[in-house]
Coordinates of C-alpha atoms and ligand atoms in Angstrom, one line a residue:
M1 CA 24.7 8.0 -29.3
T2 CA 22.8 4.4 -29.3
N3 CA 20.6 3.3 -27.7
S4 CA 21.5 0.5 -25.6
L5 CA 18.4 -1.3 -24.5
P6 CA 17.8 -4.2 -26.1
S7 CA 15.0 -4.9 -28.6
V8 CA 11.6 -5.8 -26.7
A9 CA 8.9 -4.6 -28.9
I10 CA 7.6 -0.5 -28.2
P11 CA 5.3 -0.6 -25.5
S12 CA 1.9 0.8 -24.9
L13 CA 1.8 2.6 -21.9
A14 CA -1.2 4.1 -19.2
I15 CA -0.5 6.2 -16.5
V16 CA -3.5 6.2 -13.9
V17 CA -4.2 8.8 -11.6
P18 CA -7.1 8.7 -8.9
C19 CA -8.1 12.5 -8.7
Y20 CA -10.0 13.8 -5.7
N21 CA -10.7 17.1 -5.5
E22 CA -8.4 18.6 -7.5
E23 CA -10.0 21.0 -9.3
E24 CA -6.4 23.5 -9.3
M25 CA -4.1 20.8 -9.7
L26 CA -5.8 19.2 -13.0
P27 CA -4.5 21.8 -15.9
K28 CA -1.7 21.8 -14.6
T29 CA -1.4 17.6 -14.0
L30 CA -3.6 17.2 -17.3
A31 CA -0.9 19.3 -19.2
T32 CA 2.6 18.0 -17.8
L33 CA 1.9 14.0 -18.9
L34 CA 0.4 14.6 -22.1
A35 CA 3.2 17.0 -23.5
L36 CA 5.0 14.1 -21.1
R37 CA 3.3 10.7 -23.4
D38 CA 4.5 13.5 -26.4
S39 CA 8.3 13.1 -25.5
L40 CA 7.7 9.5 -24.5
L41 CA 6.6 9.1 -27.9
T42 CA 8.6 10.6 -30.0
K43 CA 11.6 9.3 -28.7
Q44 CA 9.4 5.7 -29.0
K45 CA 9.9 4.6 -26.6
I46 CA 6.0 4.1 -26.0
T47 CA 2.9 3.2 -29.0
N48 CA 0.7 6.2 -30.1
A49 CA -2.4 3.0 -28.2
S50 CA -1.5 5.4 -24.8
K51 CA -3.9 5.9 -22.8
I52 CA -4.1 8.3 -19.9
Y53 CA -6.7 7.1 -17.2
L54 CA -8.1 9.4 -14.5
V55 CA -10.4 8.5 -12.1
D56 CA -12.3 11.1 -10.0
D57 CA -13.2 9.3 -6.5
G58 CA -16.8 11.0 -6.3
S59 CA -15.2 14.4 -5.7
K60 CA -17.7 17.7 -4.6
D61 CA -15.8 20.0 -6.7
A62 CA -15.1 20.5 -10.3
T63 CA -12.6 17.0 -10.7
W64 CA -15.1 15.7 -13.0
R65 CA -16.4 18.4 -15.0
L66 CA -12.6 18.7 -16.5
L67 CA -11.8 15.9 -16.5
A68 CA -14.7 14.9 -18.8
E69 CA -14.3 17.8 -21.1
A70 CA -10.2 16.9 -21.3
A71 CA -11.4 13.5 -22.0
N72 CA -13.8 14.4 -25.2
Q73 CA -11.8 16.3 -26.6
N74 CA -8.2 14.3 -26.4
S75 CA -8.5 10.5 -27.6
A76 CA -5.6 10.3 -24.8
L77 CA -7.4 10.4 -22.0
V78 CA -9.7 8.4 -20.5
A79 CA -12.5 10.3 -17.7
I80 CA -13.3 7.5 -15.4
K81 CA -16.2 8.7 -12.5
L82 CA -16.3 7.1 -9.0
S83 CA -20.4 6.9 -7.4
R84 CA -18.9 8.3 -4.8
N85 CA -15.6 8.6 -2.4
K86 CA -14.2 5.4 -2.4
G87 CA -10.4 6.8 -0.8
H88 CA -7.2 7.1 -3.1
Q89 CA -6.4 3.1 -2.8
N90 CA -9.9 2.3 -4.5
A91 CA -9.9 5.0 -6.5
L92 CA -6.3 3.7 -7.6
Y93 CA -7.1 0.4 -8.0
A94 CA -10.8 1.3 -10.3
G95 CA -8.1 2.6 -12.6
L96 CA -5.8 -0.5 -12.6
C97 CA -8.6 -2.9 -13.4
T98 CA -9.4 -0.3 -16.1
T99 CA -6.5 0.2 -18.3
I100 CA -5.5 -2.6 -21.4
E101 CA -2.2 -1.4 -21.8
D102 CA 1.4 -3.3 -21.9
I103 CA 2.3 -1.1 -19.0
T104 CA 0.7 1.4 -16.3
V105 CA 2.1 3.4 -13.9
S106 CA 0.3 4.7 -11.2
I107 CA 0.9 8.8 -9.8
D108 CA -1.1 11.1 -7.5
A109 CA -2.4 14.1 -9.6
D110 CA -0.5 16.2 -7.3
L111 CA 2.5 15.7 -9.8
Q112 CA 4.4 15.0 -6.2
D113 CA 6.1 12.6 -7.1
D114 CA 7.8 14.0 -10.5
P115 CA 6.3 12.4 -14.1
K116 CA 9.7 12.7 -15.3
N117 CA 11.0 9.5 -13.4
I118 CA 8.3 7.9 -15.7
E119 CA 10.9 7.3 -18.0
A120 CA 13.1 5.8 -16.3
M121 CA 10.8 3.4 -15.3
V122 CA 10.0 2.6 -19.0
D123 CA 13.8 1.9 -19.0
E124 CA 13.7 -0.7 -16.5
Y125 CA 10.2 -1.9 -17.7
L126 CA 12.6 -2.4 -21.2
K127 CA 15.6 -4.1 -19.6
G128 CA 13.3 -6.9 -18.2
S129 CA 11.9 -5.1 -14.7
D130 CA 8.3 -6.2 -14.7
V131 CA 7.4 -4.2 -11.2
V132 CA 9.2 -0.9 -11.0
F133 CA 9.0 0.7 -7.5
G134 CA 9.5 4.7 -7.2
V135 CA 11.3 5.1 -4.3
R136 CA 11.9 8.9 -2.4
S137 CA 15.5 9.6 -1.8
A138 CA 15.1 12.6 0.2
R139 CA 11.5 14.0 2.0
T140 CA 12.8 17.5 2.2
T141 CA 9.6 18.9 1.6
D142 CA 7.5 17.2 3.5
T143 CA 6.8 18.9 7.3
F144 CA 9.3 17.5 9.8
F145 CA 5.4 15.4 11.6
K146 CA 5.2 13.7 8.4
R147 CA 8.4 12.0 7.9
F148 CA 8.9 11.6 11.2
T149 CA 5.2 9.5 11.0
A150 CA 5.9 8.2 7.5
E151 CA 8.9 6.6 8.2
G152 CA 8.8 5.6 11.7
Y153 CA 5.8 3.1 10.1
Y154 CA 8.0 1.6 7.5
H155 CA 9.9 0.6 10.8
V156 CA 6.9 -0.5 12.3
M157 CA 5.8 -2.4 8.9
K158 CA 8.7 -4.4 8.9
K159 CA 8.7 -5.5 12.7
M160 CA 6.1 -7.6 12.2
G161 CA 6.6 -8.7 8.8
V162 CA 5.3 -6.8 6.3
D163 CA 7.8 -6.7 3.2
L164 CA 7.3 -2.7 1.9
V165 CA 10.0 -0.8 0.0
F166 CA 11.0 1.5 2.3
N167 CA 10.0 5.1 1.8
H168 CA 7.3 3.8 -1.5
A169 CA 4.8 5.4 -1.9
D170 CA 2.2 4.3 -4.9
F171 CA 4.4 5.5 -8.0
R172 CA 5.4 2.1 -10.0
L173 CA 5.1 0.3 -12.7
L174 CA 3.5 -2.5 -13.6
S175 CA 3.9 -4.6 -16.2
R176 CA 0.5 -6.6 -17.8
R177 CA 1.0 -9.8 -16.4
A178 CA 2.4 -7.5 -12.6
L179 CA -1.2 -6.0 -12.9
I180 CA -2.7 -9.4 -13.4
A181 CA -1.2 -11.0 -10.6
L182 CA -2.5 -8.1 -8.1
Q183 CA -6.2 -8.7 -9.5
E184 CA -5.5 -12.1 -8.5
Y185 CA -5.6 -11.2 -4.6
D186 CA -9.4 -11.1 -4.2
E187 CA -9.1 -9.3 -0.4
S188 CA -11.3 -6.6 -0.1
N189 CA -8.9 -5.0 2.0
L190 CA -6.3 -4.1 -0.6
F191 CA -2.8 -2.8 0.4
L192 CA -0.7 -2.5 -3.0
R193 CA 2.1 -1.8 -1.3
G194 CA 1.8 -4.4 0.3
V195 CA 0.8 -6.6 -2.3
V196 CA 2.9 -5.8 -5.5
R197 CA 5.8 -7.2 -3.4
E198 CA 4.0 -9.9 -2.7
I199 CA 3.5 -10.9 -6.1
G200 CA 6.8 -11.0 -7.1
F201 CA 8.6 -11.0 -10.1
K202 CA 11.9 -8.5 -11.7
S203 CA 11.8 -5.4 -10.0
S204 CA 14.2 -2.8 -9.4
V205 CA 13.7 0.9 -8.1
V206 CA 14.1 4.3 -9.1
A207 CA 15.1 7.3 -6.9
Y208 CA 13.1 10.6 -7.1
E209 CA 12.7 13.4 -4.4
R210 CA 9.0 14.5 -3.5
Q211 CA 8.5 17.9 -4.6
A212 CA 5.6 19.5 -2.7
R213 CA 2.2 20.2 -3.5
E214 CA 2.3 23.0 -5.9
A215 CA -1.9 23.3 -5.3
G216 CA -4.5 22.4 -3.3
E217 CA -4.4 20.7 0.0
S218 CA -3.2 17.1 0.6
K219 CA -6.7 15.0 1.0
Y220 CA -5.0 12.9 3.9
P221 CA -5.3 14.6 6.9
L222 CA -4.2 12.6 9.4
K223 CA -7.2 11.1 10.7
K224 CA -7.6 9.1 6.9
M225 CA -3.1 8.8 8.0
L226 CA -4.4 7.2 10.8
S227 CA -6.5 4.4 9.5
F228 CA -4.2 3.9 6.4
A229 CA -1.9 2.6 8.5
W230 CA -3.6 0.0 10.8
K231 CA -5.2 -0.6 7.5
G232 CA -2.1 -1.8 6.5
I233 CA -0.7 -3.6 9.6
T234 CA -4.2 -5.7 10.4
A235 CA -4.1 -6.3 6.4
F236 CA -0.9 -8.0 6.4
S237 CA 0.5 -8.6 9.8
T238 CA -1.3 -10.6 12.5
A239 CA 1.1 -10.0 14.6
P240 CA -0.9 -8.0 17.6
L241 CA -3.7 -10.8 17.7
R242 CA 0.1 -12.8 18.5
M243 CA 0.8 -9.9 21.3
I244 CA -2.3 -11.4 22.7
T245 CA -1.3 -14.7 23.5
V246 CA 2.5 -13.4 24.3
L247 CA 0.8 -11.1 26.5
G248 CA -2.0 -14.0 28.1
L249 CA 1.7 -16.1 29.1
V250 CA 3.4 -13.0 30.2
S251 CA 1.1 -12.4 32.7
G252 CA 0.2 -16.1 33.4
L253 CA 4.0 -16.3 34.7
A254 CA 4.0 -13.1 36.5
S255 CA 0.6 -13.7 38.7
F256 CA 1.8 -18.0 39.3
A257 CA 4.6 -16.0 41.0
L258 CA 2.1 -13.4 42.6
I259 CA 0.0 -16.1 44.1
L260 CA 2.6 -17.6 46.0
W261 CA 3.3 -14.9 47.2
V262 CA -0.1 -14.1 48.1
L263 CA 0.0 -17.9 49.6
G264 CA 3.4 -17.0 51.1
V265 CA 1.5 -14.4 52.9
R266 CA -1.7 -15.9 53.8
L267 CA 0.0 -19.4 55.3
L268 CA 2.7 -18.4 56.6
T269 CA 2.7 -15.1 58.3
E270 CA 0.2 -13.6 60.2
N271 CA -0.5 -10.0 58.6
A272 CA -3.2 -11.7 56.0
V273 CA -5.8 -9.4 56.0
P274 CA -9.0 -11.5 56.1
G275 CA -10.4 -11.3 52.7
W276 CA -8.0 -10.9 51.7
A277 CA -6.5 -13.8 49.7
S278 CA -9.4 -14.6 48.9
V279 CA -10.3 -12.0 46.4
L280 CA -6.6 -11.8 45.1
L281 CA -5.9 -15.7 44.0
P282 CA -9.7 -15.8 41.9
L283 CA -8.6 -11.9 40.5
L284 CA -5.1 -13.0 39.1
F285 CA -5.7 -17.0 38.2
I286 CA -8.7 -15.7 36.1
G287 CA -7.3 -12.3 34.2
S288 CA -4.2 -14.3 33.3
V289 CA -6.3 -17.6 32.0
Q290 CA -8.5 -15.3 29.7
L291 CA -6.2 -13.4 28.5
L292 CA -4.5 -16.3 27.7
C293 CA -8.1 -17.5 26.1
L294 CA -8.4 -14.7 24.0
G295 CA -5.0 -15.2 22.6
I296 CA -5.9 -18.7 21.8
I297 CA -8.9 -17.6 19.8
G298 CA -6.4 -14.9 18.8
E299 CA -4.2 -17.7 17.3
Y300 CA -7.9 -19.2 15.6
M301 CA -8.6 -16.3 14.3
S302 CA -5.9 -15.6 12.4
K303 CA -5.7 -18.5 10.4
I304 CA -9.2 -17.9 9.7
Y305 CA -7.9 -14.3 8.5
E306 CA -5.3 -15.8 6.6
E307 CA -8.1 -18.6 5.0
V308 CA -10.5 -15.8 3.8
K309 CA -8.0 -13.8 2.0
R310 CA -7.7 -16.8 -0.1
R311 CA -4.3 -15.2 -1.7
P312 CA -3.5 -17.1 -4.7
K313 CA -0.4 -19.8 -4.2
Y314 CA 2.1 -18.7 -6.3
H315 CA 2.9 -16.6 -9.7
I316 CA 4.6 -19.0 -12.8
S317 CA 7.5 -16.1 -13.6
D318 CA 9.1 -18.1 -16.6
V319 CA 8.5 -21.9 -17.8
I320 CA 11.5 -23.3 -20.6
K321 CA 9.4 -26.4 -22.5
K322 CA 11.3 -27.6 -25.2
F323 CA 9.3 -29.3 -27.8
E324 CA 10.0 -32.7 -29.2
Ligands
LIG1 N1 -7.0 10.8 -3.3 C1 -8.4 10.3 -3.6 N2 -9.8 9.7 -3.3 C2 -9.0 10.7 -1.1 C3 -7.4 11.3 -1.4 C4 -7.2 11.0 -2.2 O1 -8.4 9.2 -5.1 O2 -10.6 10.1 -1.0 C5 -6.1 10.8 -4.6 C6 -5.6 12.3 -4.8 O3 -6.6 13.0 -5.0 C7 -4.3 12.6 -5.0 C8 -4.1 10.9 -4.2 O4 -5.1 10.9 -4.1 O5 -3.7 12.0 -5.9 C9 -3.1 11.6 -2.9 O6 -3.6 12.4 -1.9 P1 -2.6 13.2 -1.0 O7 -1.5 14.2 -2.4 O8 -3.6 14.6 -1.0 O9 -1.7 12.7 -0.4 P2 -0.2 13.5 0.1 O10 0.7 13.5 -1.0 O11 -0.4 14.2 0.6 O12 -0.5 12.4 0.7
LIG2 MG1 -0.1 13.9 -2.1

């Protein structure tokens, strides 16, 4: 069988793995990823300069000792230690900023996202994609709760105007130029999943079934999950601020109607209790004016927020120029 891939220079590959208290999982993870690297090398899909970057996110167990030992023995491994626990996204970003290879794949240390798919991702890159999203086709191994909350989240984000790839987490391939574009996003609340959509470039999808975690426990308890979800919304959407304005307008209209009613009862009938109208009218009026003002402040704040993020305005993907 002939190889149908076009003749692009063989790329060097970096695999970035954030690790937090993963001592139980690491021996298997390292062996699997090294075997994968070997097999891709044999198939001549990646060069010998390919490396696996393991980022210890301030683990409290033996993770760093294991990583340091492994990296001391094997030049294909690079161990990086963060000064303290900074969370999955920051650990991942630290890894991404350290690689120098042509393509970078990020993957979780528990290998719930089967690393076998990295080969398909590299193929997509060789076919011309700068970004390849790993997408979970089935979540059969997730609990009902996790599946329900996770999938609901993608829908809510979409409603708020945030462009996410459905069921894509942080298993993805980035070409060098996509990674450079990503690093131009200076915001400290970096929500990687959103930003990779934002940068554009040609992208494609590799679908796979997510496996159950083999060893250790999920490092994403409900509290962290909620805070991550909220961070994603506030980093990418000013819809919650806009909602205050809408609420202010709606309550303004409603209280206007109520004010008419109060005045009607007070002036046209005999049954208004003394003091009733003079308490209710200012209450309704001030309440809705306050909400509306908060909304207006929110509108300006959202503009300031967009400005301070200083997002790059564009990334060039091709230039064609004829030299005389
Ligand atoms: N992780 C990390 N820092 C943290 C929490 C998690 O680097 O503070 C890593 C963890 O070691 C794993 C990945 O992030 O490689 C995803 O975590 P986990 O598998 O526990 O999340 P889940 O799959 O349950 O969403
Ligand atoms: Mg996991």
